[in-house]
Coordinates of C-alpha atoms in Angstrom, one line a residue:
Chain I
X279 CA 113.7 -77.9 -75.5
X280 CA 117.8 -77.1 -74.1
X281 CA 117.7 -74.3 -77.2
X282 CA 114.1 -73.5 -76.0
X283 CA 114.9 -72.0 -72.9
X284 CA 118.4 -70.4 -74.6
X285 CA 115.5 -67.8 -77.3
X286 CA 114.2 -68.1 -73.4
X287 CA 117.1 -65.8 -72.0
X288 CA 118.3 -63.9 -75.2
X289 CA 115.0 -62.4 -75.0
X290 CA 114.7 -61.8 -71.4
X291 CA 117.8 -60.0 -72.0
X292 CA 116.5 -57.7 -74.7
X293 CA 113.0 -57.3 -72.5
X294 CA 115.8 -56.2 -69.1
X295 CA 117.2 -53.8 -71.5
X296 CA 114.5 -51.5 -70.6
X297 CA 114.0 -52.2 -67.4
X298 CA 111.2 -49.8 -65.9
X299 CA 108.9 -50.3 -69.2
X300 CA 109.4 -54.0 -67.9
X301 CA 108.1 -53.8 -64.4
X302 CA 104.9 -51.3 -64.8
X303 CA 104.3 -53.8 -68.0
X304 CA 104.5 -56.4 -64.9
X305 CA 102.8 -54.9 -62.3
X306 CA 99.6 -53.7 -64.5
X307 CA 99.1 -57.3 -66.1
X308 CA 99.2 -57.8 -63.2
X309 CA 96.0 -56.0 -62.0
X310 CA 93.8 -56.7 -65.2
X311 CA 92.8 -60.9 -63.7
X312 CA 92.4 -59.2 -60.1
X313 CA 90.2 -56.3 -61.4
X314 CA 87.5 -59.4 -63.0
X315 CA 87.9 -61.6 -60.1
X316 CA 87.2 -59.1 -58.1
X317 CA 84.1 -58.4 -60.3
X318 CA 83.5 -62.3 -59.5
X319 CA 83.6 -61.6 -55.5
X320 CA 81.3 -59.5 -55.6
X321 CA 79.1 -60.5 -58.1
X322 CA 79.1 -63.7 -55.2
X323 CA 79.0 -61.2 -52.5
X324 CA 75.5 -60.4 -54.0
X325 CA 73.6 -63.4 -55.5
X326 CA 74.6 -65.9 -53.2
X327 CA 75.8 -69.5 -55.9
X328 CA 75.3 -69.7 -59.7
X329 CA 73.2 -72.4 -60.4
X330 CA 73.7 -73.9 -57.7
X331 CA 78.1 -73.7 -58.0
X332 CA 79.5 -72.2 -54.1
X333 CA 82.2 -69.0 -54.8
X334 CA 85.5 -71.2 -54.3
X335 CA 83.7 -73.7 -56.8
X336 CA 83.6 -71.2 -59.8
X337 CA 86.6 -69.5 -58.1
X338 CA 88.3 -72.3 -58.8
X339 CA 86.7 -72.8 -62.5
X340 CA 87.8 -69.1 -62.5
X341 CA 91.9 -69.6 -61.8
X342 CA 91.6 -73.2 -63.9
X343 CA 91.6 -71.4 -67.1
X344 CA 93.2 -67.9 -65.9
X345 CA 96.6 -70.0 -65.0
X346 CA 96.6 -72.0 -68.3
X347 CA 95.4 -68.8 -70.6
X348 CA 99.0 -67.0 -68.8
X349 CA 101.2 -69.9 -69.2
X350 CA 100.0 -70.6 -72.6
X351 CA 100.3 -65.9 -73.0
X352 CA 104.2 -66.4 -72.0
X353 CA 104.9 -68.8 -73.6
X354 CA 102.5 -68.7 -76.6
X355 CA 103.1 -65.1 -77.5
X356 CA 105.1 -66.0 -80.3
X357 CA 102.3 -67.1 -82.2
X358 CA 99.7 -64.6 -80.8
X359 CA 102.5 -61.8 -82.6
X360 CA 102.8 -64.1 -85.9
X361 CA 100.9 -61.6 -88.2
X362 CA 104.0 -59.4 -88.0
X363 CA 106.6 -61.1 -88.1
X364 CA 104.6 -62.8 -91.4
X365 CA 104.4 -58.5 -93.1
X366 CA 107.4 -58.4 -91.8
X367 CA 108.2 -61.1 -93.9
X368 CA 111.0 -62.4 -90.9
X369 CA 109.5 -65.2 -91.2
X370 CA 112.4 -65.9 -94.2
X371 CA 114.8 -66.2 -91.6
X372 CA 113.3 -68.6 -89.3
X373 CA 113.3 -70.5 -92.5
X374 CA 116.6 -71.1 -93.2
X375 CA 117.9 -72.6 -90.0
X376 CA 117.9 -76.0 -89.2
X377 CA 115.0 -76.4 -87.0
X378 CA 111.3 -76.4 -86.6
X379 CA 109.2 -73.4 -87.4
X380 CA 107.1 -74.1 -83.9
X381 CA 109.7 -74.2 -81.9
X382 CA 111.2 -70.9 -83.5
X383 CA 108.4 -69.6 -83.1
X384 CA 107.7 -69.7 -79.8
X385 CA 111.3 -68.7 -79.3
X386 CA 110.7 -65.5 -80.9
X387 CA 109.2 -63.4 -78.0
X388 CA 108.3 -64.6 -74.6
X389 CA 105.9 -61.5 -72.2
X390 CA 108.1 -61.6 -69.4
X391 CA 106.4 -59.0 -68.0
X392 CA 103.4 -61.3 -68.0
X393 CA 104.6 -63.6 -65.3
X394 CA 102.7 -61.4 -62.8
X395 CA 99.8 -62.5 -64.1
X396 CA 100.9 -65.5 -64.1
X397 CA 101.6 -65.9 -60.4
X398 CA 98.4 -63.8 -59.1
X399 CA 96.4 -66.5 -61.4
X400 CA 98.3 -69.0 -59.0
X401 CA 98.2 -68.1 -56.0
X402 CA 94.4 -68.3 -57.4
X403 CA 94.2 -71.5 -57.6
X404 CA 96.0 -72.6 -54.6
X405 CA 94.2 -70.5 -52.5
X406 CA 90.5 -71.8 -54.2
X407 CA 91.3 -75.8 -53.5
X408 CA 92.5 -74.8 -50.2
X409 CA 89.0 -73.3 -49.4
X410 CA 86.7 -75.4 -51.1
X411 CA 85.4 -78.4 -49.6
X412 CA 87.0 -81.2 -51.4
X413 CA 89.0 -84.4 -50.1
X414 CA 91.7 -83.5 -52.2
X415 CA 92.9 -87.2 -52.7
X416 CA 95.8 -88.0 -54.8
X417 CA 94.5 -88.6 -58.2
X418 CA 91.8 -85.4 -57.8
X419 CA 95.8 -83.5 -57.2
X420 CA 96.5 -85.2 -60.3
X421 CA 94.2 -84.8 -62.4
X422 CA 94.1 -80.9 -61.2
X423 CA 97.5 -80.5 -62.4
X424 CA 96.5 -82.3 -65.4
X425 CA 93.8 -79.9 -66.0
X426 CA 95.9 -77.2 -66.0
X427 CA 97.6 -78.4 -68.5
X428 CA 95.8 -78.9 -70.4
X429 CA 94.1 -75.7 -70.9
X430 CA 97.7 -74.2 -71.8
X431 CA 98.1 -76.9 -74.6
X432 CA 94.8 -75.8 -75.6
X433 CA 95.2 -72.2 -75.6
X434 CA 98.6 -73.5 -77.7
X435 CA 96.6 -74.5 -80.6
X436 CA 94.5 -71.9 -80.5
X437 CA 97.0 -69.6 -80.8
X438 CA 98.6 -72.1 -83.1
X439 CA 95.0 -72.2 -85.6
X440 CA 95.5 -68.6 -85.4
X441 CA 98.7 -67.9 -86.5
X442 CA 98.0 -70.6 -88.9
X443 CA 95.3 -67.5 -90.7
X444 CA 97.8 -65.8 -90.9
X445 CA 99.8 -67.7 -94.0
X446 CA 96.9 -66.9 -96.0
X447 CA 95.7 -63.8 -95.2
X448 CA 96.4 -61.1 -92.8
X449 CA 93.3 -59.4 -92.7
X450 CA 90.7 -60.3 -90.1
X451 CA 92.8 -62.2 -87.5
X452 CA 90.5 -60.2 -85.0
X453 CA 88.6 -62.6 -85.6
X454 CA 91.0 -65.2 -83.7
X455 CA 90.6 -63.7 -80.4
X456 CA 86.8 -64.9 -80.6
X457 CA 88.8 -67.9 -79.3
X458 CA 91.6 -66.9 -76.7
X459 CA 89.6 -64.1 -75.6
X460 CA 86.1 -64.7 -76.3
X461 CA 87.3 -68.8 -74.9
X462 CA 89.6 -67.2 -71.8
X463 CA 86.2 -65.8 -70.2
X464 CA 83.8 -69.2 -71.4
X465 CA 85.5 -71.1 -70.2
X466 CA 85.7 -68.6 -66.3
X467 CA 83.0 -69.9 -65.5
X468 CA 81.1 -73.1 -65.0
X469 CA 79.5 -74.8 -68.8
X470 CA 76.1 -75.3 -67.2
X471 CA 75.5 -71.9 -66.8
X472 CA 75.3 -71.7 -70.9
X473 CA 73.0 -73.1 -73.4
X474 CA 72.9 -76.7 -74.4
X475 CA 74.8 -76.0 -78.2
X476 CA 77.1 -74.3 -76.5
X477 CA 78.8 -76.3 -73.7
X478 CA 78.1 -78.8 -77.4
X479 CA 80.6 -76.3 -79.5
X480 CA 83.0 -76.4 -77.0
X481 CA 83.2 -80.0 -75.6
X482 CA 83.7 -81.7 -79.3
X483 CA 84.6 -79.1 -82.0
X484 CA 87.0 -76.8 -79.0
X485 CA 87.3 -78.5 -76.6
X486 CA 87.3 -75.7 -73.7
X487 CA 85.3 -78.4 -71.5
X488 CA 87.9 -80.6 -71.5
X489 CA 89.8 -78.8 -69.3
X490 CA 88.3 -77.0 -67.6
X491 CA 84.7 -77.9 -66.6
X492 CA 83.7 -82.2 -67.0
X493 CA 86.9 -82.7 -65.5
X494 CA 85.9 -80.1 -61.9
X495 CA 83.2 -82.4 -62.2
X496 CA 84.8 -85.2 -60.9
X497 CA 86.4 -82.9 -59.0
X498 CA 83.8 -81.8 -56.6
X499 CA 81.9 -85.4 -57.3
X500 CA 78.8 -83.4 -58.8
X501 CA 75.7 -85.3 -60.3
X502 CA 76.2 -86.0 -64.4
X503 CA 78.6 -88.7 -63.7
X504 CA 80.9 -86.6 -62.0
X505 CA 82.0 -89.9 -59.7
X506 CA 83.0 -91.4 -62.7
X507 CA 87.3 -91.8 -62.2
X508 CA 87.2 -91.7 -66.4
X509 CA 86.7 -87.6 -66.4
X510 CA 89.7 -87.8 -64.1
X511 CA 92.0 -88.4 -67.4
X512 CA 89.1 -86.3 -69.8
X513 CA 92.0 -83.5 -69.8
X514 CA 94.1 -85.8 -71.6
X515 CA 91.4 -85.6 -74.4
X516 CA 92.6 -81.6 -74.8
X517 CA 95.9 -82.9 -76.1
X518 CA 95.0 -84.2 -79.0
X519 CA 93.2 -80.7 -80.6
X520 CA 96.7 -80.3 -81.4
X521 CA 96.5 -82.0 -83.3
X522 CA 95.0 -81.1 -86.4
X523 CA 96.8 -77.4 -85.3
X524 CA 99.9 -78.7 -86.4
X525 CA 98.8 -80.2 -89.0
X526 CA 96.8 -76.3 -90.3
X527 CA 100.1 -75.1 -89.1
X528 CA 102.4 -77.2 -92.3
X529 CA 100.1 -76.1 -94.8
X530 CA 100.3 -72.6 -94.5
X531 CA 104.4 -72.6 -94.0
X532 CA 104.5 -74.4 -97.3
X533 CA 102.0 -71.6 -98.7
X534 CA 103.6 -68.6 -97.5
X535 CA 104.6 -66.8 -100.0
X536 CA 107.1 -64.2 -98.3
X537 CA 107.7 -60.2 -99.4
X538 CA 108.8 -59.0 -102.0
X539 CA 112.5 -57.0 -101.3
Chain B
X116 CA 126.7 -78.9 -107.0
X117 CA 123.5 -76.3 -107.8
X118 CA 120.8 -77.5 -110.5
X119 CA 118.0 -75.5 -111.1
X120 CA 115.1 -76.7 -113.5
X121 CA 112.0 -74.8 -114.8
X122 CA 111.1 -73.2 -112.1
X123 CA 108.3 -70.6 -112.4
X124 CA 106.5 -69.0 -109.8
X125 CA 103.7 -66.9 -109.2
X126 CA 101.9 -64.2 -107.3
X127 CA 99.2 -63.5 -107.4
X128 CA 98.6 -59.6 -106.3
X129 CA 95.3 -58.5 -104.8
X130 CA 93.8 -55.5 -106.9
X131 CA 93.6 -52.2 -105.5
X132 CA 92.6 -49.0 -106.2
X133 CA 93.1 -45.8 -103.8
X134 CA 89.9 -44.5 -102.4
X135 CA 87.4 -45.4 -99.4
X136 CA 84.7 -46.9 -102.0
X137 CA 86.7 -49.0 -103.0
X138 CA 88.5 -49.9 -99.7
X139 CA 85.3 -50.9 -98.4
X140 CA 84.1 -52.5 -101.6
X141 CA 87.5 -54.8 -101.6
X142 CA 86.0 -56.3 -98.8
X143 CA 83.6 -58.4 -100.1
X144 CA 84.9 -59.0 -104.0
X145 CA 88.3 -58.9 -104.4
X146 CA 90.5 -59.2 -108.0
X147 CA 93.7 -60.9 -108.6
X148 CA 96.3 -60.0 -111.3
X149 CA 98.1 -63.1 -111.8
X150 CA 102.7 -61.9 -111.8
X151 CA 104.7 -63.9 -113.3
X152 CA 108.2 -64.4 -110.8
X153 CA 109.3 -66.5 -112.5
X154 CA 109.1 -68.6 -115.9
X155 CA 110.7 -71.4 -116.6
X156 CA 114.3 -70.4 -115.4
X157 CA 116.7 -73.0 -115.7
X158 CA 120.7 -72.6 -114.8
X159 CA 124.0 -75.2 -113.1
X160 CA 126.4 -73.5 -110.3
X161 CA 129.6 -75.9 -110.2
X162 CA 131.2 -76.1 -106.8
X163 CA 132.6 -72.7 -105.7
X164 CA 131.8 -70.8 -108.1
X165 CA 130.7 -66.8 -107.0
X166 CA 127.5 -65.8 -109.3
X167 CA 125.9 -62.4 -109.7
X168 CA 123.3 -62.5 -110.1
X169 CA 121.6 -59.1 -111.5
X170 CA 118.2 -57.6 -112.6
X171 CA 116.1 -54.7 -112.6
X172 CA 113.4 -54.7 -109.2
X173 CA 110.9 -56.9 -109.6
X174 CA 113.1 -58.9 -111.7
X175 CA 112.3 -61.9 -109.0
X176 CA 116.4 -62.7 -108.2
X177 CA 115.2 -62.1 -104.8
X178 CA 112.7 -65.1 -105.8
X179 CA 115.1 -67.3 -106.8
X180 CA 116.9 -67.1 -104.1
X181 CA 113.9 -68.0 -101.3
X182 CA 112.9 -70.8 -103.4
X183 CA 116.6 -71.3 -103.9
X184 CA 117.0 -71.3 -99.7
X185 CA 114.0 -73.7 -98.9
X186 CA 111.3 -70.6 -97.9
X187 CA 109.5 -70.4 -101.1
X188 CA 107.8 -73.5 -103.3
X189 CA 107.6 -72.8 -106.6
X190 CA 104.5 -73.6 -109.1
X191 CA 106.5 -75.7 -111.1
X192 CA 110.4 -76.9 -111.8
X193 CA 112.8 -78.7 -109.6
X194 CA 116.0 -78.2 -108.1
X195 CA 118.6 -79.9 -106.5
X196 CA 121.1 -78.0 -104.1
X197 CA 124.1 -80.7 -103.2
X198 CA 120.9 -83.6 -104.0
X199 CA 118.2 -82.0 -101.7
X200 CA 115.0 -80.3 -102.7
X201 CA 114.4 -77.3 -100.6
X202 CA 111.2 -77.1 -99.5
X203 CA 111.1 -80.4 -99.1
X204 CA 113.9 -81.4 -96.5
X205 CA 114.6 -78.2 -95.5
X206 CA 116.1 -78.5 -91.6
X207 CA 118.9 -80.9 -93.7
X208 CA 118.9 -78.5 -96.6
X209 CA 119.5 -75.6 -94.4
X210 CA 122.5 -76.8 -92.1
X211 CA 125.1 -76.8 -95.6
X212 CA 123.8 -73.3 -96.7
X213 CA 123.9 -69.6 -95.4
X214 CA 121.8 -66.2 -96.5
X215 CA 122.2 -63.0 -96.2
X216 CA 119.4 -60.0 -96.2
X217 CA 120.9 -57.4 -96.6
X218 CA 117.6 -55.2 -96.0
X219 CA 117.5 -57.7 -92.6
X220 CA 118.9 -58.5 -90.4
X221 CA 119.3 -62.2 -88.9
X222 CA 120.6 -60.9 -85.3
X223 CA 119.1 -59.9 -82.3
X224 CA 118.2 -56.0 -81.7
X225 CA 119.3 -55.2 -79.0
X226 CA 121.9 -57.7 -77.5
X227 CA 125.2 -57.5 -78.2
X228 CA 127.1 -59.4 -81.0
X229 CA 128.1 -62.2 -79.8
X230 CA 125.0 -63.8 -77.1
X231 CA 123.2 -63.0 -81.1
X232 CA 126.2 -65.3 -82.3
X233 CA 126.4 -67.9 -79.2
X234 CA 122.9 -68.6 -79.8
X235 CA 123.5 -69.2 -83.5
X236 CA 125.5 -71.5 -82.1
X237 CA 123.6 -73.8 -80.7
X238 CA 121.0 -73.5 -83.2
X239 CA 123.2 -75.5 -85.7
X240 CA 125.1 -77.2 -83.1
X241 CA 128.2 -76.2 -83.9
X242 CA 130.8 -78.3 -82.0
X243 CA 132.4 -75.7 -79.4
X244 CA 136.6 -76.4 -80.7
X245 CA 134.8 -75.7 -84.6
X246 CA 133.1 -72.3 -83.1
X247 CA 136.3 -71.0 -81.5
X248 CA 137.9 -71.8 -84.6
X249 CA 135.2 -70.0 -86.6
X250 CA 135.0 -67.3 -85.0
X251 CA 138.5 -67.4 -84.9
X252 CA 139.6 -67.0 -88.5
X253 CA 135.8 -64.6 -88.8
X254 CA 137.4 -62.1 -85.9
X255 CA 140.4 -61.5 -88.0
X256 CA 139.4 -61.5 -91.0
X257 CA 135.8 -59.5 -90.5
X258 CA 137.9 -57.3 -88.0
X259 CA 134.8 -58.1 -85.4
X260 CA 137.3 -57.6 -82.1
X261 CA 135.3 -54.5 -80.8
X262 CA 131.8 -54.8 -81.8
X263 CA 131.4 -58.4 -80.6
X264 CA 130.1 -57.0 -77.5
X265 CA 128.3 -53.8 -79.1
X266 CA 124.5 -54.4 -79.1
X267 CA 123.6 -54.5 -82.6
X268 CA 120.8 -51.7 -83.1
X269 CA 124.2 -49.8 -81.8
X270 CA 126.1 -51.5 -84.5
X271 CA 126.5 -48.6 -88.7
X272 CA 125.1 -50.7 -91.3
X273 CA 128.8 -51.2 -92.5
X274 CA 129.7 -52.7 -88.8
X275 CA 125.9 -54.9 -89.2
X276 CA 126.4 -55.9 -91.8
X277 CA 129.8 -57.3 -91.0
X278 CA 128.4 -59.0 -88.6
X279 CA 125.0 -60.1 -90.2
X280 CA 128.5 -62.3 -92.2
X281 CA 130.2 -63.6 -89.6
X282 CA 126.6 -64.7 -88.3
X283 CA 125.7 -66.7 -91.7
X284 CA 129.4 -68.5 -91.2
X285 CA 129.4 -70.1 -87.9
X286 CA 128.3 -73.3 -89.5
X287 CA 130.6 -73.9 -92.3
X288 CA 128.7 -73.9 -94.8
X289 CA 129.3 -74.5 -98.6
X290 CA 127.0 -72.8 -100.1
X291 CA 126.9 -68.9 -99.1
X292 CA 122.9 -66.0 -100.6
X293 CA 124.1 -62.8 -100.6
X294 CA 121.2 -60.6 -101.7
X295 CA 122.8 -57.5 -101.5
X296 CA 124.6 -57.5 -99.0
X297 CA 126.2 -54.1 -100.0
X298 CA 123.2 -51.5 -100.0
X299 CA 123.9 -49.0 -98.2
X300 CA 128.0 -49.5 -97.7
X301 CA 130.1 -46.3 -97.9
X302 CA 133.3 -47.4 -100.1
X303 CA 135.2 -48.4 -97.8
X304 CA 132.5 -51.7 -96.5
X305 CA 131.5 -52.3 -99.6
X306 CA 135.6 -53.4 -100.2
X307 CA 136.2 -54.9 -96.6
X308 CA 132.4 -57.4 -98.0
X309 CA 134.1 -57.5 -101.4
X310 CA 137.3 -58.6 -99.8
X311 CA 135.5 -61.5 -97.2
X312 CA 133.3 -62.9 -99.8
X313 CA 137.1 -63.4 -102.6
X314 CA 138.5 -64.2 -99.3
X315 CA 136.4 -67.1 -98.3
X316 CA 135.9 -68.5 -100.9
X317 CA 139.5 -69.0 -102.2
X318 CA 139.8 -70.2 -98.8
X319 CA 136.8 -72.3 -97.8
X320 CA 135.7 -72.8 -101.2
X321 CA 132.4 -71.8 -100.7
X322 CA 130.1 -71.5 -103.9
X323 CA 128.2 -67.5 -103.9
X324 CA 125.4 -66.2 -105.3
X325 CA 124.9 -62.4 -105.1
X326 CA 122.2 -60.6 -106.1
X327 CA 123.1 -56.6 -106.2
X328 CA 122.1 -53.2 -108.2
X329 CA 125.8 -52.8 -108.1
X330 CA 128.2 -53.5 -110.9
X331 CA 131.4 -53.2 -108.8
X332 CA 130.1 -55.6 -107.0
X333 CA 129.7 -58.3 -110.1
X334 CA 133.1 -56.5 -111.5
X335 CA 135.2 -57.2 -108.5
X336 CA 134.2 -61.0 -107.7
X337 CA 131.8 -62.6 -109.6
X338 CA 133.2 -64.7 -113.0
X339 CA 129.6 -65.2 -114.1
X340 CA 126.5 -63.4 -114.2
X341 CA 123.4 -64.0 -114.5
X342 CA 121.0 -61.4 -115.6
X343 CA 116.9 -62.0 -114.9
X344 CA 114.7 -59.4 -116.5
X345 CA 110.6 -60.3 -115.3
X346 CA 110.8 -63.3 -114.5
X347 CA 113.2 -64.7 -116.9
X348 CA 116.7 -65.6 -117.9
X349 CA 118.0 -63.3 -119.9
X350 CA 122.2 -64.0 -119.4
X351 CA 123.9 -66.7 -118.2
X352 CA 128.2 -66.2 -118.9
X353 CA 131.0 -63.7 -117.9
X354 CA 131.1 -59.9 -117.4
X355 CA 133.1 -59.4 -120.7
X356 CA 130.6 -61.0 -123.0
X357 CA 127.9 -59.3 -121.5
X358 CA 129.4 -56.1 -122.4
X359 CA 130.9 -57.0 -125.5
X360 CA 127.2 -57.7 -126.7
X361 CA 125.2 -55.1 -125.0
X362 CA 128.0 -52.4 -123.7
X363 CA 129.5 -51.1 -126.8
X364 CA 128.8 -47.5 -126.0
X365 CA 131.3 -45.1 -124.2
X366 CA 131.3 -42.3 -122.4
X367 CA 133.4 -39.9 -122.7
X368 CA 134.1 -36.2 -120.8
X369 CA 135.3 -33.7 -122.3
X370 CA 138.0 -30.0 -120.9
X371 CA 139.1 -28.6 -122.8
X372 CA 140.1 -24.1 -123.5
X373 CA 137.8 -22.3 -124.7
X374 CA 137.2 -23.5 -128.1
X375 CA 134.0 -21.7 -129.8
X376 CA 133.5 -24.7 -132.7
X377 CA 130.5 -27.9 -132.5
X378 CA 133.3 -31.0 -131.8
X379 CA 131.6 -33.6 -134.4
X380 CA 133.2 -36.7 -134.7
X381 CA 131.8 -39.9 -136.8
X382 CA 130.3 -43.2 -135.0
X383 CA 129.4 -40.2 -131.9
X384 CA 127.0 -38.2 -130.6
X385 CA 127.4 -35.4 -128.2
X386 CA 124.6 -35.2 -125.1
X387 CA 126.5 -31.8 -123.8
X388 CA 128.6 -29.3 -125.1
X389 CA 129.7 -25.6 -124.1
X390 CA 132.2 -23.5 -124.9
X391 CA 134.0 -25.9 -122.2
X392 CA 133.5 -29.0 -121.8
X393 CA 132.2 -31.6 -124.0
X394 CA 129.8 -35.2 -123.2
X395 CA 129.9 -37.2 -126.4
X396 CA 128.9 -40.8 -125.9
X397 CA 131.0 -43.4 -128.6
X398 CA 129.6 -46.6 -129.8
X399 CA 132.6 -47.9 -130.3
X400 CA 131.7 -50.4 -132.6
X401 CA 131.6 -47.7 -135.5
X402 CA 134.8 -46.5 -133.5
X403 CA 137.3 -47.0 -131.5
X404 CA 137.5 -45.4 -128.3
X405 CA 141.3 -44.5 -129.0
X406 CA 139.8 -43.0 -132.7
X407 CA 137.4 -40.8 -131.2
X408 CA 139.9 -39.6 -129.4
X409 CA 142.9 -38.6 -131.7
X410 CA 139.7 -36.0 -133.1
X411 CA 138.1 -34.7 -130.1
X412 CA 141.9 -33.5 -129.9
X413 CA 142.3 -32.8 -132.8
X414 CA 140.4 -30.5 -132.5
X415 CA 140.2 -28.8 -128.7
X416 CA 143.2 -28.9 -126.7
X417 CA 142.2 -30.8 -124.1
X418 CA 142.9 -30.7 -121.0
X419 CA 141.1 -33.5 -119.0
X420 CA 139.1 -36.9 -120.6
X421 CA 137.2 -39.0 -118.8
X422 CA 136.8 -42.4 -120.4
X423 CA 133.0 -44.5 -118.8
X424 CA 132.3 -47.2 -120.0
X425 CA 128.3 -48.3 -119.7
X426 CA 126.6 -48.7 -116.0
X427 CA 124.6 -51.9 -115.7
X428 CA 121.6 -50.4 -115.4
X429 CA 121.9 -49.0 -119.4
X430 CA 123.1 -52.4 -119.9
X431 CA 119.8 -53.6 -119.3
X432 CA 117.6 -51.2 -119.9
X433 CA 119.2 -51.6 -123.7
X434 CA 119.1 -55.7 -123.3
X435 CA 114.9 -55.1 -122.7
X436 CA 114.8 -53.3 -126.2
X437 CA 116.8 -55.7 -127.7
X438 CA 114.3 -58.7 -126.0
X439 CA 111.7 -56.3 -126.4
X440 CA 110.3 -56.8 -123.3

């Protein structure tokens, strides 16, 4: 962990070498979720509600996903761009160092410029949570934190899984974006607006629902078992998703074939 | 210390034909050809040796180094280094080795060299006192003093290579793998690098395995060479042995006072000839070099004579012919 922060410091130093580009990027990144969020706002102004979900409720859902995703992206960017490490053969370098490959890939890249996005999402979360008509008990607040953490873990797990694919082929990686960008857009809204099979896939195959929709039912005390405190613990199930992803990664590392040189 | 036994590695390479039609076709259907990068390679290296690993491009040098440093997993065979199997016990094993890839940097591009070194110290968990000592030694012998505060991207290739080598030695490894450490360096840097490799081998007893295309590296450093071609180990022994077996030809370049009579020396063939200069290829198995020069000076009035040994590439080509590869 200590090493991880050392890596972070190092990359911070490198990125600060190009200050103007850094600031512009941070500003630009800030604007992206802001525009989508504005879209959400205007949609609600027009239609009032979404399948019985009020604006602030959807905003909370939206903010949890955005915050989890931007956190995952700031810290897990190394996996997101991992295929370039494989193509250039620079992964060799990580393998001759006495540390776990996962930690090193994490440490290979940080997108500090995306911190802007992260801050904006966090502000949105606080704003939505304080405007919503919910009695914030301690357990509910813990659930909300757990939701965000679980979301980060799930997105990171998907990044790792997608990165593992590049051990076999460095082509067609765009398909992974269905799950990262697609998953983010999808879970920005309450899952019950979608078809049943969509809900099932995103609960049991990729547990997006575990960090977002299901525990949200508990927080908002909605129907469908929403009142049951077990729902507060569902985000923990999201952590399980990391296990198979790390296993695939390990198999992939053994399959790595480097480049000629 | 290093025992490699019957290592083989095959790569599947996608067959690609040029043209858009084929490119589209290959999206759906691919044909692969198996390239045997290594076939049943075995050798043993004792502690403190400097071994030069040579062979033409694509012979399997890098693949062997990558297997020995735990990057690649071979298809067959075993490799035991310091009691570890590199690809099985990777994390424990790589603490004992240093690896320099001549064509690839291990330093962080945008920050001063010293910062990279400090991060490496943390990665390898080198105790502070030990780090200080090692740094002092490296700074002195590699003359890094002024380079440490410079960002890597501003270093020249020679300066960078010195830093790379230092970086791979921060954790005092007992084995050092150097993959083309002198590639692209000027003469001064090359000599500095060679000198340093000799020093750490002598003083710290570091075992060195280096690949190179520069025969001078080998002659300056390696007491032993391994020659690999098309995945097979062709020769294992010292440089003199290789020369006496395969490098029996010498090239004589002679300048002389104008002379219109063509030169004729038995056992030597004329590569080029003008009234003032002749280049001869002499097979030392048929005629001794001194004899050839004696005959030459009897025929012309010599101004200057240069004798070149056969370059390693020629020797390899000749070996290939011999092995019918």
